[in-house]
Amino acid sequence: MSLAEMTRTDSPAPDGAHPSVVEWVDDIARVTEPDHIVWCNGSPAEWDALARQMVASGTLTRLNADHRPYSFLARSDPNDVARVEERTFICSATPEEAGPTNNWREPGEMRATLGRLFHGSMRGRTMYVIPFSMGPLGSPLSKLGVQVTDSPYVVASMGIMTRMGTAALELIGDRTQWVRAVHSVGAPLEAGQDDVPWPCNETKYITHFPESREIWSFGSAYGGNALLAKKAFALRIASVIARDEGWLAEHMLIIKVTNPRGRVFHVAAAFPSACGKTNLAMMQPTIPGWKVETVGDDIAWLGLGDDGRLRAINPEAGFFGVAPGTGISSNPTAIDTIWGNTIFTNVALRDDGDVWWEGLTSTAPDHLIDWEGKHWSPASGRPAAHPNSRFTVAARQCPTISDDWEDPQGVVIDAIIFGGRRATNVPLVVEARDWEHGVYLGATISSEQTAAAEGTVGELRRDPFAMLPFCGYNMADHWAHWLSVGQRLRKSGTVPRIFQVNWFRKDQDGKFLWPGFGENSRVLEWMLERVDGQVAAKESPLGLLPTDDGLNLDGLDLNGAQVAELFAIDTEAWKTEADATEQFFATFDGRVPEAVQKQLAVLRSKLG
Ligand code: GTP
Ligand code: SPV
Ligand code: MN
């Protein structure tokens, strides 16, 4: 009897499991050699048992239920705190298919490396089998996957972030395409060896095989490195499936917006990591009569509906949101969402058994246990919560969740926004002249790097479509794909408007010029009044801008000079941007679509 057969006898595959899944699980078990295999059913009892087990093992701390019912704190290994882009690989058949913005590895070579790494990597541990659906169960727009993992923290997190369990498993039939995702923390236990609260490995590989729709992740238990349904599947692998099938997988939030006249719009918006998606997704407008409701906060799958219109679903079931900066004044909806039933990772622990992070309240408590488990006071001179600390919570707990957030047909998208974190140059809002210009705006997003990935925070980098770390194929082909989607939309006469925004422009003293957060509703108002044909715009070299009185600034404490600075276009700086864009495009070896190149020429001619 094989080891896999022996281990499977202690937790047999459920009756509804398709043989293709059972055989694959067997194969992985044969390589990774776990002590036990557990097929997860997704029930609350199962989740509770895992949570209790993790509290007992020290992985989780149960928070004080008087303040934060049924909630937990996890502290990661201090070297496992964010996505590792340098260790993220796309193993397509050729390097050209991955493109210059991805780390390509030859698939055969990578399989050999992974074979060595995963051999026996789950010894002494339990391998959990987690079937999941991305998107509502059974929706024509949804996709199925199965992740195996040796991390109970990952199981509990995936249970919140996806529709996980037996119902998803039973949807896998003879002809179902499903994504295989293998995850190991890479920390096998010898007999008698004590475990640590957050097992991981210094060596990390986050690996994707786009052709076979497979993911192999080794060495990390943090966020996108380990919750493979999210960035690895719903963006990197899904973007390739989408290219092949004619739809789009994007790093976008989705909102439903109702204007004072009662007209309903849906908006999808792409911002790089930690640049404001969750905040915009949960925004409470400061202007009267406008309502914003949440459909999704991180990922959108968009495609043409039977009616020829662009429709989108949020493939996720939860939020894995940035904690720092999330407070009553900035994002009250998020604060209401995380009242309980929440896993917090790498935030600080208060003496009363609740959590805290920078920006939750305006003044810090006198004493905390910081994210590394050390005593902390305001005099410590370091953040109490890690800058990439996060909350994991079910979307259905969000008080502004939209009634159509699980519509199996998706919601009709009326406008698309691209944004980045730019201290200079980029105006508060610009409207694209047409779809092609909008694709150019998306293709040329640059943004100051945040703590969401390892790297130097604040460094300006190109992040086209906010997909730099998430596009599973050549980025230039992604732009071509967007252009072709635009052409198909044009046939049905319903091309969404495209806008660019920048909430992060700073004055000479380094202070944000724009108040942001709920005040961003003023920018939404302008954009959607444009969509509704209610307001004029003026030409600029960058695109269409609000006229002088076009943006509603009533009641804002902004003087004329500040408003002018928010919209200032420095011609010389933009010529430099154009040169940088030319250099960036040149890295794609002639693959940048003609229509995108043409937009650069148009920009240059308008700059004079
Ligand atoms: P990922 O989950 O990493 O993809 O991030 P995200 O795009 O959802 O970013 P999120 O909304 O969590 O915001 C990240 C940080 O930006 C938080 O600290 C926010 O407080 C801050 N932020 C969000 N919106 C604004 C804004 O309008 N103005 C300013 N100044 N900061 C903002
Ligand atoms: C991001 O970095 O864009 C995130 C967090 O949303 S993670 O899931 O770690 O990718
Ligand atoms: Mn994200």
XYZ file of C-alpha atoms and ligand atoms in Angstrom:
651
model
C 0.000 0.000 0.000
C 1.344 3.447 -0.917
C 1.848 6.038 1.737
C -0.851 8.141 0.165
C -3.309 5.250 0.451
C -2.340 4.699 4.043
C -2.799 8.342 4.976
C -6.021 8.631 3.037
C -7.592 5.901 5.123
C -7.528 8.177 8.172
C -9.667 10.765 6.337
C -11.215 9.343 3.204
C -12.146 11.542 0.296
C -15.813 12.492 0.497
C -18.238 10.576 -1.733
C -18.783 13.597 -3.968
C -15.097 14.026 -4.781
C -14.362 13.626 -8.474
C -11.669 11.033 -9.251
C -9.507 13.720 -10.892
C -9.337 15.505 -7.531
C -8.758 12.333 -5.519
C -5.942 11.216 -7.826
C -4.286 14.616 -7.720
C -4.480 14.731 -3.919
C -2.902 11.269 -3.848
C -0.118 12.430 -6.125
C 0.659 15.454 -3.996
C 0.576 13.379 -0.808
C 3.026 10.943 -2.359
C 5.458 13.834 -2.898
C 4.914 15.835 0.299
C 4.372 12.864 2.680
C 2.005 14.414 5.245
C 1.126 12.443 8.395
C -2.584 13.038 7.836
C -4.932 14.212 5.118
C -8.076 16.137 5.986
C -10.712 16.955 3.381
C -12.322 20.241 4.459
C -16.092 20.519 4.248
C -16.280 24.252 4.965
C -18.597 23.929 7.983
C -18.557 26.335 10.957
C -17.751 23.371 13.232
C -14.685 22.576 11.187
C -13.560 26.225 11.270
C -14.089 26.352 15.025
C -12.077 23.200 15.592
C -9.205 24.638 13.561
C -9.330 27.908 15.474
C -9.255 26.075 18.807
C -6.353 23.974 17.622
C -4.441 27.104 16.563
C -5.145 28.828 19.877
C -3.781 25.755 21.656
C -0.684 25.680 19.469
C -0.002 29.413 19.873
C -0.606 30.359 16.230
C -3.667 32.383 17.229
C -4.500 34.471 20.273
C -8.182 34.717 21.064
C -9.185 38.370 21.507
C -11.332 39.541 24.389
C -14.860 38.634 23.303
C -16.340 41.631 25.150
C -14.560 43.873 22.656
C -14.102 41.678 19.600
C -16.315 38.566 19.611
C -14.963 35.384 18.059
C -11.849 37.126 16.728
C -8.204 36.130 16.682
C -4.743 37.609 16.391
C -1.968 35.914 14.439
C 1.648 37.043 14.595
C 3.670 35.939 11.620
C 7.337 35.141 11.553
C 9.036 38.576 11.271
C 10.523 37.460 7.950
C 7.182 36.476 6.478
C 5.140 39.676 6.350
C 4.254 40.468 2.715
C 4.150 39.187 -0.833
C 7.575 38.334 -2.204
C 7.595 39.549 -5.796
C 11.224 38.595 -6.377
C 10.295 35.005 -5.552
C 7.146 34.972 -7.721
C 7.579 33.057 -10.969
C 5.612 32.593 -14.175
C 6.603 29.336 -15.866
C 5.082 29.710 -19.316
C 6.594 27.779 -22.205
C 8.637 30.746 -23.412
C 10.004 33.875 -21.691
C 8.180 36.071 -24.248
C 4.853 34.743 -23.003
C 5.656 35.849 -19.453
C 7.041 39.177 -20.679
C 9.667 41.491 -19.221
C 7.657 42.436 -16.119
C 7.486 38.856 -14.812
C 10.164 36.508 -13.453
C 10.121 33.684 -15.975
C 11.515 30.221 -15.315
C 11.712 27.309 -17.716
C 8.836 25.003 -16.696
C 10.817 21.750 -16.701
C 13.624 23.225 -14.651
C 11.143 24.690 -12.188
C 9.296 21.385 -11.861
C 12.582 19.731 -10.947
C 13.289 22.398 -8.325
C 9.781 22.101 -6.903
C 10.059 18.315 -6.829
C 13.085 18.638 -4.560
C 11.547 21.341 -2.368
C 8.189 19.634 -1.870
C 9.645 16.193 -1.337
C 8.678 15.342 2.238
C 7.841 19.007 2.927
C 4.670 18.103 4.869
C 6.216 15.387 7.063
C 4.886 15.583 10.592
C 2.005 17.780 9.451
C -1.557 17.476 8.225
C -2.352 18.201 4.627
C -5.710 19.945 4.285
C -7.650 19.684 1.039
C -9.659 22.822 0.393
C -12.027 22.910 -2.580
C -13.327 26.395 -3.367
C -15.333 28.429 -5.822
C -14.202 31.838 -7.001
C -17.461 33.661 -7.564
C -20.928 32.574 -6.433
C -21.383 28.806 -6.378
C -22.628 27.703 -9.784
C -22.471 31.134 -11.464
C -21.532 30.885 -15.148
C -18.767 33.409 -14.394
C -17.295 31.447 -11.455
C -14.275 29.145 -11.498
C -13.355 26.251 -9.242
C -10.108 25.336 -7.590
C -8.622 23.004 -5.013
C -5.751 24.042 -2.749
C -3.840 21.660 -0.566
C -1.941 23.232 2.303
C -0.157 22.206 5.488
C -1.123 25.483 7.217
C -4.309 25.570 9.317
C -4.056 29.397 9.271
C -4.345 29.246 5.482
C -7.373 26.926 5.737
C -9.146 29.275 8.143
C -8.304 32.293 5.981
C -9.425 30.598 2.765
C -12.649 29.676 4.566
C -13.336 33.400 4.944
C -11.968 34.584 1.599
C -13.647 32.000 -0.683
C -16.746 29.812 -0.905
C -14.894 26.822 0.440
C -15.935 23.240 1.143
C -18.106 20.350 0.006
C -20.489 22.453 -2.099
C -17.566 23.624 -4.243
C -16.073 20.122 -4.436
C -19.369 18.689 -5.683
C -19.378 21.134 -8.609
C -16.251 19.510 -10.009
C -17.429 17.029 -12.629
C -16.046 15.202 -15.640
C -15.682 18.268 -17.799
C -14.917 20.876 -15.141
C -11.776 22.911 -15.545
C -10.361 23.408 -12.051
C -7.194 25.051 -10.822
C -4.685 22.976 -8.857
C -2.910 24.851 -6.074
C -0.239 23.264 -3.881
C 0.947 25.093 -0.792
C 3.471 24.091 1.841
C 5.046 26.261 4.531
C 8.152 24.175 3.900
C 8.755 23.255 7.515
C 8.508 19.477 7.985
C 8.561 18.247 11.589
C 10.773 15.404 12.741
C 9.241 12.956 15.213
C 9.089 14.684 18.587
C 10.116 18.084 17.214
C 8.181 21.042 18.671
C 6.337 23.246 16.217
C 6.608 27.042 16.124
C 3.563 29.370 16.023
C 4.241 30.467 12.422
C 6.174 27.820 10.512
C 7.711 28.997 7.233
C 10.937 28.671 5.292
C 13.591 31.251 4.392
C 13.444 29.865 0.849
C 10.293 30.944 -0.903
C 8.815 30.073 -4.278
C 5.456 31.410 -5.494
C 5.199 29.588 -8.790
C 2.635 29.563 -11.580
C 2.242 27.281 -14.585
C -0.228 29.199 -16.749
C -0.644 26.520 -19.426
C -1.661 23.789 -16.981
C -3.452 26.270 -14.655
C -1.320 25.164 -11.705
C 0.131 26.958 -8.691
C 2.938 25.759 -6.421
C 3.782 27.897 -3.394
C 6.524 27.097 -0.906
C 7.896 28.675 2.240
C 5.432 31.436 3.184
C 2.079 31.520 4.981
C 1.407 35.222 4.402
C -1.393 36.744 2.322
C -1.057 36.479 -1.420
C 1.906 34.112 -1.052
C -0.258 31.470 0.577
C -3.972 32.201 0.100
C -3.635 30.923 -3.443
C -7.225 31.609 -4.477
C -6.479 35.294 -4.367
C -3.590 36.749 -6.381
C -2.160 33.461 -7.669
C -5.459 32.076 -9.012
C -7.928 34.950 -9.342
C -5.347 37.202 -11.016
C -2.247 35.411 -12.361
C -3.849 32.177 -13.581
C -7.265 33.765 -14.221
C -5.734 36.514 -16.369
C -4.408 33.792 -18.682
C -7.735 31.923 -18.733
C -9.429 35.268 -19.394
C -7.095 36.050 -22.285
C -7.895 32.660 -23.822
C -11.655 32.970 -23.227
C -12.124 36.670 -24.027
C -12.692 38.227 -20.599
C -10.594 40.145 -18.031
C -9.261 39.315 -14.546
C -8.255 42.578 -12.873
C -6.920 44.014 -9.599
C -10.073 46.089 -9.138
C -12.679 46.951 -6.564
C -16.325 47.146 -7.639
C -18.904 49.550 -6.239
C -22.533 50.358 -6.820
C -23.197 54.097 -6.733
C -26.632 55.721 -6.561
C -26.924 59.409 -7.385
C -29.430 61.858 -5.885
C -31.738 61.326 -8.877
C -31.807 57.619 -8.077
C -29.753 56.471 -11.075
C -27.603 53.461 -10.285
C -24.072 53.031 -11.634
C -21.408 50.403 -11.144
C -17.768 51.374 -11.141
C -14.628 49.208 -11.239
C -11.358 50.751 -10.090
C -7.763 49.530 -10.263
C -5.224 50.869 -7.780
C -1.917 49.214 -6.897
C -1.604 47.348 -3.591
C -2.268 49.506 -0.522
C -3.379 52.471 -2.656
C -7.024 52.750 -1.628
C -9.209 50.013 -3.145
C -10.749 48.813 0.122
C -11.306 52.409 1.167
C -13.076 53.378 -2.047
C -15.050 50.132 -1.989
C -16.457 51.031 1.449
C -16.589 54.777 1.058
C -19.227 56.879 2.813
C -19.865 59.911 0.592
C -19.636 63.301 2.280
C -21.846 64.937 -0.362
C -25.608 64.766 0.146
C -27.797 62.367 -1.797
C -25.053 60.006 -2.987
C -24.815 56.410 -1.877
C -21.916 53.964 -2.345
C -22.330 50.224 -1.778
C -19.701 47.504 -1.867
C -19.489 44.694 -4.439
C -15.792 43.846 -4.080
C -12.601 45.387 -2.732
C -9.671 43.757 -4.558
C -10.418 41.626 -7.612
C -12.903 41.869 -10.471
C -13.612 39.401 -13.244
C -15.125 41.275 -16.163
C -16.619 40.013 -19.383
C -19.208 40.770 -22.014
C -22.699 39.695 -21.044
C -25.312 38.339 -23.452
C -26.468 41.937 -23.799
C -23.004 42.957 -25.050
C -22.374 45.033 -21.929
C -19.346 44.797 -19.674
C -20.327 42.855 -16.559
C -18.258 42.110 -13.468
C -18.249 39.768 -10.506
C -16.182 39.858 -7.348
C -14.714 36.347 -7.245
C -13.896 36.602 -3.529
C -16.075 36.124 -0.452
C -14.057 38.164 2.036
C -11.683 41.056 2.552
C -7.993 40.782 3.356
C -7.639 44.454 4.159
C -4.767 46.710 5.192
C -5.157 47.579 8.904
C -2.926 50.668 9.324
C -4.762 53.831 8.342
C -8.152 52.145 8.805
C -10.063 54.139 11.433
C -13.427 55.683 12.282
C -12.658 58.843 10.319
C -10.984 57.224 7.299
C -13.047 54.043 6.826
C -15.901 53.715 9.325
C -17.491 50.967 7.213
C -14.429 48.748 7.600
C -14.456 49.402 11.337
C -18.101 48.266 11.471
C -17.295 45.232 9.317
C -14.568 43.923 11.639
C -16.691 44.066 14.805
C -16.119 40.303 15.290
C -15.497 37.000 13.474
C -12.238 38.466 12.211
C -8.658 37.215 11.982
C -6.117 39.991 12.503
C -2.537 39.387 11.402
C 0.458 41.400 12.662
C -1.516 44.133 14.402
C -0.799 45.149 18.007
C -2.557 43.697 21.060
C -4.054 46.004 23.691
C -3.905 45.287 27.407
C -7.684 44.770 27.363
C -7.352 41.967 24.811
C -8.511 44.010 21.811
C -6.414 45.069 18.808
C -4.809 48.358 17.773
C -2.873 49.753 14.835
C -1.611 53.108 13.648
C -4.569 55.161 12.467
C -7.264 53.149 14.286
C -7.528 55.976 16.827
C -5.785 59.344 16.768
C -3.836 58.633 19.950
C -2.046 55.396 20.714
C -2.652 53.465 23.943
C 0.080 53.877 26.589
C 1.042 50.227 26.379
C 0.698 47.530 23.748
C 2.203 44.226 22.710
C 3.480 44.980 19.222
C 3.213 42.791 16.147
C 6.431 40.999 17.088
C 5.139 40.208 20.577
C 7.277 42.843 22.307
C 6.256 45.484 24.817
C 5.503 48.774 23.108
C 4.772 52.337 24.175
C 4.400 55.541 22.143
C 8.028 56.275 23.090
C 9.239 53.066 21.391
C 9.847 54.914 18.144
C 8.590 52.110 15.906
C 5.171 51.162 14.598
C 3.168 48.875 16.899
C 1.452 47.186 13.957
C 3.344 46.041 10.892
C 2.670 48.420 7.950
C 1.260 45.430 6.023
C -0.801 44.098 8.926
C -4.228 42.941 7.787
C -7.754 41.924 8.794
C -9.497 38.918 7.256
C -13.277 39.106 7.380
C -16.302 37.844 5.460
C -17.731 40.269 2.893
C -21.249 39.573 4.110
C -20.364 41.310 7.375
C -19.866 44.594 5.552
C -22.824 46.896 6.364
C -22.593 48.488 2.907
C -22.480 45.200 1.007
C -24.570 45.682 -2.118
C -27.720 43.630 -2.743
C -26.290 42.589 -6.121
C -22.822 41.584 -4.919
C -23.499 37.905 -5.578
C -25.527 38.373 -8.769
C -24.481 35.331 -10.809
C -24.666 37.404 -14.031
C -22.416 40.130 -12.620
C -23.148 43.859 -12.455
C -23.014 46.175 -15.484
C -19.914 48.392 -15.351
C -20.517 52.039 -16.344
C -17.077 53.454 -15.570
C -13.540 52.251 -14.985
C -10.972 54.087 -12.877
C -7.196 53.742 -12.830
C -5.252 55.247 -9.952
C -1.868 55.309 -8.310
C -0.003 56.912 -5.464
C 1.713 59.927 -6.965
C 3.095 62.818 -4.872
C 3.585 64.872 -8.034
C 2.440 65.399 -11.628
C -0.755 63.343 -11.826
C -3.948 65.434 -11.449
C -6.787 64.568 -9.066
C -8.955 63.352 -11.956
C -8.696 63.042 -15.743
C -11.182 61.500 -18.140
C -9.856 59.442 -21.033
C -10.828 60.701 -24.478
C -11.864 57.196 -25.507
C -11.284 53.510 -24.670
C -7.861 53.456 -26.390
C -6.730 56.484 -24.408
C -8.059 54.794 -21.279
C -5.968 51.718 -22.034
C -2.963 54.033 -22.350
C -3.764 55.570 -18.944
C -3.935 52.088 -17.423
C -0.760 50.984 -19.169
C 1.199 53.962 -17.841
C 0.197 53.888 -14.168
C 3.183 54.546 -11.953
C 2.917 54.413 -8.202
C 5.051 54.808 -5.114
C 5.681 51.371 -3.659
C 3.865 50.383 -0.446
C 4.455 47.802 2.287
C 2.152 45.264 0.597
C 5.213 43.646 -0.994
C 8.830 43.294 0.054
C 10.857 46.181 -1.394
C 11.673 49.834 -0.837
C 8.554 51.711 0.298
C 8.046 55.019 -1.533
C 10.076 54.177 -4.626
C 8.243 55.169 -7.810
C 7.666 52.249 -10.131
C 5.623 51.345 -13.165
C 2.516 49.377 -12.233
C 0.460 49.006 -15.410
C -3.222 48.352 -14.708
C -2.119 47.893 -11.047
C -1.273 44.395 -12.345
C 2.539 44.508 -12.360
C 2.865 41.608 -9.860
C -0.361 39.903 -10.958
C -0.504 39.513 -14.741
C 0.176 35.889 -15.694
C 1.258 36.695 -19.258
C 3.044 39.366 -21.278
C 1.825 42.764 -20.060
C 1.875 44.225 -23.559
C -0.444 41.407 -24.684
C -2.679 42.344 -21.760
C -3.019 45.825 -23.256
C -3.806 44.314 -26.659
C -6.443 42.160 -24.986
C -8.005 45.256 -23.403
C -8.110 46.922 -26.818
C -9.909 43.920 -28.299
C -12.451 43.896 -25.462
C -13.036 47.598 -26.211
C -13.694 46.813 -29.853
C -16.251 44.173 -28.943
C -17.950 46.583 -26.528
C -18.113 49.218 -29.234
C -20.178 46.858 -31.370
C -22.881 46.815 -28.708
C -22.595 50.581 -28.267
C -21.930 50.448 -24.538
C -18.297 51.308 -23.907
C -17.679 52.260 -20.265
C -15.962 55.595 -19.665
C -12.404 55.408 -18.319
C -10.894 57.824 -15.780
C -7.597 58.297 -13.972
C -7.443 59.565 -10.384
C -4.735 60.437 -7.875
C -5.744 60.958 -4.241
C -2.121 61.253 -3.151
C -0.694 64.470 -4.648
C 1.317 66.428 -2.081
C 2.159 70.093 -1.500
C 5.648 71.530 -0.971
C 5.503 70.566 2.719
C 4.821 66.951 1.855
C 1.173 67.114 2.984
C -1.627 65.503 0.990
C -3.390 68.234 -1.008
C -6.661 66.310 -1.213
C -8.568 65.206 1.909
C -9.364 61.835 0.328
C -11.529 59.035 1.793
C -15.239 60.094 1.931
C -14.379 63.333 0.122
C -13.432 61.227 -2.895
C -17.204 61.107 -3.463
C -16.812 64.565 -5.033
C -14.623 63.050 -7.711
C -17.048 60.136 -8.140
C -19.827 62.700 -8.580
C -17.926 64.442 -11.380
C -17.112 61.188 -13.126
C -20.647 59.844 -12.974
C -22.203 63.155 -13.997
C -19.916 62.884 -17.015
C -21.215 59.375 -17.684
C -24.774 60.688 -17.328
C -24.061 63.595 -19.695
C -24.785 66.238 -17.059
C -21.514 68.158 -16.872
C -18.924 69.612 -19.236
C -15.193 68.918 -19.332
C -12.229 70.810 -20.711
C -9.422 69.553 -22.902
C -5.887 69.157 -21.613
C -2.841 67.319 -22.949
C -3.536 64.525 -20.445
C -7.215 64.125 -21.215
C -10.466 65.768 -20.118
C -10.499 67.775 -16.872
C -13.315 69.323 -14.827
C -14.112 72.891 -15.850
C -13.215 75.576 -13.310
C -16.468 75.168 -11.383
C -17.025 71.563 -12.455
C -15.907 69.793 -9.309
C -18.157 70.157 -6.269
C -15.904 71.647 -3.570
C -18.730 73.044 -1.363
C -17.789 73.027 2.290
C -14.214 71.873 1.678
C -11.382 73.737 3.312
C -9.364 74.128 0.104
C -8.153 77.457 -1.298
C -7.841 78.328 -4.974
C -4.089 77.781 -4.993
C -4.485 74.275 -3.592
C -7.119 73.377 -6.161
C -4.862 74.715 -8.908
C -2.015 72.570 -7.585
C -4.247 69.469 -7.582
C -4.822 69.926 -11.307
C -1.523 71.530 -12.312
C 0.111 70.070 -15.434
C 3.843 70.697 -15.564
C 4.674 70.417 -19.255
C 8.378 69.762 -18.729
C 7.715 67.072 -16.128
C 5.225 65.442 -18.502
C 7.748 65.448 -21.329
C 10.058 63.586 -18.962
C 7.201 61.166 -18.139
C 6.676 60.626 -21.869
C 10.372 59.813 -22.306
C 10.203 57.354 -19.425
C 7.108 55.776 -20.968
C 8.917 55.392 -24.297
C 11.759 53.596 -22.500
C 9.278 51.409 -20.637
C 7.468 50.488 -23.855
C 10.817 49.647 -25.459
C 11.350 46.866 -22.916
C 8.499 44.939 -24.592
C 10.448 44.299 -27.816
C 7.868 45.647 -30.230
C 4.884 43.952 -28.560
C 3.223 47.193 -27.377
C 0.076 47.562 -29.508
C 0.120 50.229 -32.189
C -2.930 51.950 -30.672
C -1.105 52.347 -27.345
C 2.077 53.646 -29.009
C -0.086 56.112 -30.883
C -1.435 57.512 -27.591
C 2.106 58.337 -26.527
C 2.634 60.232 -29.789
C -0.661 62.092 -29.226
C 0.423 63.034 -25.699
C 3.722 64.368 -26.980
C 2.104 66.413 -29.712
C -0.371 67.898 -27.207
C 2.451 68.778 -24.833
C 4.040 70.740 -27.713
P -4.462 46.012 -1.105
O -5.355 45.238 -0.214
O -3.018 45.890 -0.757
O -4.693 45.724 -2.561
O -4.721 47.592 -0.809
P -5.922 48.589 -1.179
O -5.722 49.146 -2.553
O -7.236 47.994 -0.887
O -5.628 49.829 -0.192
P -6.450 50.324 1.099
O -7.819 50.848 0.740
O -6.392 49.287 2.131
O -5.569 51.573 1.527
C -4.206 51.470 1.832
C -3.758 52.666 2.599
O -4.033 53.864 1.856
C -4.460 52.809 3.935
O -3.524 53.165 4.915
C -5.441 53.925 3.713
O -5.706 54.650 4.876
C -4.752 54.786 2.661
N -5.755 55.501 1.818
C -6.841 54.958 1.220
N -7.566 55.910 0.578
C -6.922 57.082 0.785
C -7.181 58.431 0.384
O -8.165 58.749 -0.294
N -6.275 59.365 0.778
C -5.176 59.046 1.531
N -4.346 60.033 1.875
N -4.914 57.789 1.946
C -5.763 56.821 1.577
C -2.180 43.149 -2.381
O -0.983 43.146 -2.067
O -2.607 43.712 -3.419
C -3.163 42.504 -1.499
C -2.667 41.715 -0.373
O -4.348 42.607 -1.752
S -2.169 40.116 -0.834
O -3.299 39.222 -0.684
O -1.083 39.744 0.068
O -1.722 40.120 -2.211
Mn -4.697 43.880 -3.623
